[in-house]
Amino acid sequence: MLARIASALNTSADYLLGLTDDPAPADKRTPRIVLDDDRFLPVPRLTTVAAAGSPAVTDEEIADWYPFRKDWLYQVADGPKRQGRLVLIKVAPGWLGESMLPTIRPNALLLVDREPPEIQKGELKFGKVYVLYDDSTAEGITVKRVYQQGRTIICAPDNPGPGREPFTIRLRKGEPLATHIRGRVLWVANELEE
């Protein structure tokens, strides 16, 4: 709820809680890194931790910035129009991150396009991995392979098992995909140290 209020007021949850004097929302802040090489773009890593199992409650503050080569980002993210839409998020450790094995491992770092073009068109890319906001089982963020059938979104794990079953999200009439789809995963770094 706090994240929704902060978003509506165009500020950060930390500012509303009195933890910072900076009212600027996290995605409007400038990078703390300085790149002397214009071949690189800084991409923010959010404090968001997405579960690849049951959804996890999280926030969206910027934790750090990572430089990526522009030419590679333009290939992976369909050109410079994606700049500002790209973020990095971490997958939860342990059992919260096991439902997408072996594709995505616990503690992986995900490059996410927060506004992929298919969201505006209302049709997801069949079988791609998306970051979802699922309020049907628990309030939070999760990562799943997604299949869309009309107004139904089927969210399937790559590693099904007890507690890791597929689930569906049924969009209500007039409800946009962006209500539940928070972005498409473009790249995964699985070999991160804890």
Short mmCIF file of C-alpha atoms in Angstrom, two decimals:
data_model
loop_
_atom_site.label_atom_id
_atom_site.label_comp_id
_atom_site.label_asym_id
_atom_site.label_seq_id
_atom_site.Cartn_x
_atom_site.Cartn_y
_atom_site.Cartn_z
CA MET A 1 0.00 0.00 0.00
CA LEU A 2 2.86 2.36 0.87
CA ALA A 3 4.43 1.80 -2.56
CA ARG A 4 1.13 2.73 -4.24
CA ILE A 5 0.83 5.92 -2.17
CA ALA A 6 4.44 6.89 -2.93
CA SER A 7 3.86 6.26 -6.63
CA ALA A 8 0.67 8.35 -6.64
CA LEU A 9 2.52 11.22 -4.93
CA ASN A 10 5.57 10.82 -7.20
CA THR A 11 7.91 10.35 -4.23
CA SER A 12 9.65 7.48 -2.43
CA ALA A 13 8.42 5.32 0.44
CA ASP A 14 11.57 6.29 2.38
CA TYR A 15 10.59 9.98 2.11
CA LEU A 16 7.05 9.27 3.36
CA LEU A 17 8.47 7.33 6.30
CA GLY A 18 10.96 10.10 7.15
CA LEU A 19 14.00 7.95 6.36
CA THR A 20 15.36 10.40 3.76
CA ASP A 21 15.15 14.10 3.04
CA ASP A 22 15.16 13.49 -0.72
CA PRO A 23 11.55 13.54 -1.99
CA ALA A 24 12.56 12.48 -5.52
CA PRO A 25 11.29 9.03 -6.46
CA ALA A 26 14.04 6.45 -6.82
CA ASP A 27 13.73 6.21 -10.60
CA LYS A 28 14.26 9.98 -10.98
CA ARG A 29 17.53 10.11 -9.04
CA THR A 30 20.81 10.44 -10.83
CA PRO A 31 23.34 7.63 -10.98
CA ARG A 32 26.01 7.61 -8.29
CA ILE A 33 28.52 6.25 -10.78
CA VAL A 34 30.40 8.40 -13.25
CA LEU A 35 31.14 6.84 -16.59
CA ASP A 36 34.02 8.35 -18.53
CA ASP A 37 33.27 6.09 -21.46
CA ASP A 38 30.19 6.96 -23.53
CA ARG A 39 30.02 3.36 -24.76
CA PHE A 40 28.32 2.48 -21.46
CA LEU A 41 24.95 3.25 -19.90
CA PRO A 42 24.23 3.01 -16.17
CA VAL A 43 21.32 0.72 -15.28
CA PRO A 44 19.86 0.96 -11.76
CA ARG A 45 19.73 -2.12 -9.55
CA LEU A 46 16.64 -1.87 -7.42
CA THR A 47 16.30 -3.16 -3.88
CA THR A 48 13.41 -5.21 -5.25
CA VAL A 49 13.82 -8.91 -4.60
CA ALA A 50 11.59 -11.01 -6.81
CA ALA A 51 10.70 -14.49 -5.74
CA ALA A 52 10.88 -17.25 -8.31
CA GLY A 53 8.44 -19.12 -6.09
CA SER A 54 5.80 -17.60 -3.84
CA PRO A 55 5.55 -13.81 -4.26
CA ALA A 56 7.70 -11.68 -1.98
CA VAL A 57 6.78 -8.27 -0.61
CA THR A 58 9.38 -5.73 -1.65
CA ASP A 59 10.13 -2.10 -2.47
CA GLU A 60 11.64 -0.27 -5.43
CA GLU A 61 14.45 1.91 -4.16
CA ILE A 62 17.70 2.15 -6.13
CA ALA A 63 20.46 0.17 -4.40
CA ASP A 64 23.25 0.71 -6.94
CA TRP A 65 24.05 1.35 -10.60
CA TYR A 66 25.75 -1.05 -13.02
CA PRO A 67 27.34 -0.06 -16.34
CA PHE A 68 26.25 -1.96 -19.45
CA ARG A 69 27.65 -1.56 -22.95
CA LYS A 70 25.26 0.54 -25.03
CA ASP A 71 25.66 -1.55 -28.18
CA TRP A 72 24.73 -4.73 -26.28
CA LEU A 73 21.79 -3.05 -24.49
CA TYR A 74 20.47 -1.77 -27.80
CA GLN A 75 20.47 -5.33 -29.18
CA VAL A 76 18.89 -6.94 -26.13
CA ALA A 77 16.47 -4.14 -25.30
CA ASP A 78 15.45 -3.13 -28.82
CA GLY A 79 17.37 0.11 -29.03
CA PRO A 80 17.78 3.36 -27.12
CA LYS A 81 14.04 3.82 -26.57
CA ARG A 82 14.32 1.41 -23.64
CA GLN A 83 16.76 3.63 -21.73
CA GLY A 84 15.10 4.57 -18.45
CA ARG A 85 12.85 1.53 -18.60
CA LEU A 86 15.61 -0.95 -17.80
CA VAL A 87 16.30 -2.02 -14.23
CA LEU A 88 18.13 -4.82 -12.47
CA ILE A 89 16.44 -6.84 -9.76
CA LYS A 90 17.66 -9.74 -7.68
CA VAL A 91 15.96 -13.12 -7.27
CA ALA A 92 15.32 -14.25 -3.71
CA PRO A 93 17.72 -16.74 -2.14
CA GLY A 94 16.79 -20.25 -1.06
CA TRP A 95 13.40 -21.87 -1.60
CA LEU A 96 11.78 -18.58 -2.71
CA GLY A 97 14.01 -18.70 -5.79
CA GLU A 98 13.67 -22.33 -6.86
CA SER A 99 10.56 -22.46 -9.04
CA MET A 100 12.38 -21.15 -12.14
CA LEU A 101 15.34 -23.55 -11.96
CA PRO A 102 17.37 -24.16 -14.08
CA THR A 103 16.54 -21.04 -16.14
CA ILE A 104 16.82 -18.65 -13.19
CA ARG A 105 18.65 -19.58 -10.00
CA PRO A 106 18.27 -18.15 -6.50
CA ASN A 107 20.28 -14.91 -6.08
CA ALA A 108 20.36 -14.32 -9.86
CA LEU A 109 20.38 -10.78 -11.21
CA LEU A 110 17.71 -10.01 -13.83
CA LEU A 111 17.75 -7.24 -16.43
CA VAL A 112 14.10 -6.21 -16.78
CA ASP A 113 12.33 -3.98 -19.29
CA ARG A 114 9.65 -2.36 -17.10
CA GLU A 115 7.59 -1.20 -20.10
CA PRO A 116 7.87 -3.75 -22.89
CA PRO A 117 5.87 -2.75 -25.98
CA GLU A 118 3.58 -5.78 -25.76
CA ILE A 119 2.09 -4.45 -22.51
CA GLN A 120 0.58 -1.47 -24.34
CA LYS A 121 -0.74 -3.78 -27.07
CA GLY A 122 -2.39 -6.01 -24.47
CA GLU A 123 -0.74 -9.24 -25.65
CA LEU A 124 2.21 -10.85 -23.91
CA LYS A 125 4.95 -12.70 -25.77
CA PHE A 126 4.14 -16.39 -25.58
CA GLY A 127 6.36 -18.33 -23.18
CA LYS A 128 8.60 -15.42 -22.16
CA VAL A 129 9.61 -14.79 -18.55
CA TYR A 130 7.90 -11.82 -16.89
CA VAL A 131 8.04 -10.10 -13.53
CA LEU A 132 4.54 -10.25 -12.06
CA TYR A 133 2.69 -8.54 -9.30
CA ASP A 134 0.42 -11.22 -7.91
CA ASP A 135 -2.14 -10.14 -5.35
CA SER A 136 -4.29 -13.25 -5.76
CA THR A 137 -2.19 -15.42 -3.42
CA ALA A 138 0.00 -12.94 -1.54
CA GLU A 139 0.96 -9.34 -2.13
CA GLY A 140 4.29 -9.27 -3.87
CA ILE A 141 6.57 -9.73 -6.84
CA THR A 142 7.34 -13.03 -8.56
CA VAL A 143 9.01 -14.23 -11.77
CA LYS A 144 7.28 -16.79 -14.00
CA ARG A 145 7.05 -17.99 -17.59
CA VAL A 146 3.81 -16.55 -18.94
CA TYR A 147 1.20 -17.74 -21.42
CA GLN A 148 -1.82 -15.61 -22.26
CA GLN A 149 -5.22 -16.94 -23.31
CA GLY A 150 -7.52 -13.98 -23.86
CA ARG A 151 -8.02 -12.27 -20.48
CA THR A 152 -6.34 -15.13 -18.58
CA ILE A 153 -2.62 -15.08 -17.80
CA ILE A 154 -1.15 -18.51 -17.04
CA CYS A 155 1.95 -18.19 -14.84
CA ALA A 156 4.06 -21.32 -14.94
CA PRO A 157 7.26 -22.27 -13.12
CA ASP A 158 10.07 -23.99 -15.03
CA ASN A 159 10.55 -26.26 -12.00
CA PRO A 160 7.05 -27.28 -10.83
CA GLY A 161 6.57 -29.18 -7.59
CA PRO A 162 4.80 -28.95 -4.24
CA GLY A 163 4.26 -25.28 -3.47
CA ARG A 164 5.45 -24.37 -6.99
CA GLU A 165 2.32 -25.00 -9.03
CA PRO A 166 1.23 -22.87 -12.00
CA PHE A 167 -1.39 -20.24 -11.22
CA THR A 168 -3.61 -17.98 -13.28
CA ILE A 169 -4.49 -14.33 -13.17
CA ARG A 170 -7.82 -13.37 -14.68
CA LEU A 171 -7.92 -9.78 -15.93
CA ARG A 172 -11.17 -7.99 -15.21
CA LYS A 173 -12.91 -6.13 -18.01
CA GLY A 174 -10.95 -2.97 -18.82
CA GLU A 175 -8.06 -3.93 -16.52
CA PRO A 176 -4.71 -3.28 -18.24
CA LEU A 177 -1.91 -5.86 -18.30
CA ALA A 178 0.32 -3.40 -16.44
CA THR A 179 -1.78 -4.03 -13.32
CA HIS A 180 -0.07 -7.41 -12.99
CA ILE A 181 2.88 -7.42 -15.42
CA ARG A 182 5.79 -5.37 -14.05
CA GLY A 183 8.23 -6.13 -16.86
CA ARG A 184 9.82 -8.73 -19.13
CA VAL A 185 13.11 -10.39 -18.24
CA LEU A 186 15.68 -9.67 -20.96
CA TRP A 187 18.83 -11.18 -19.45
CA VAL A 188 19.84 -13.33 -16.47
CA ALA A 189 23.13 -13.43 -14.56
CA ASN A 190 22.93 -16.70 -12.64
CA GLU A 191 26.49 -16.94 -11.37
CA LEU A 192 26.39 -14.30 -8.64
CA GLU A 193 27.98 -14.81 -5.26
CA GLU A 194 25.76 -14.29 -2.20
#
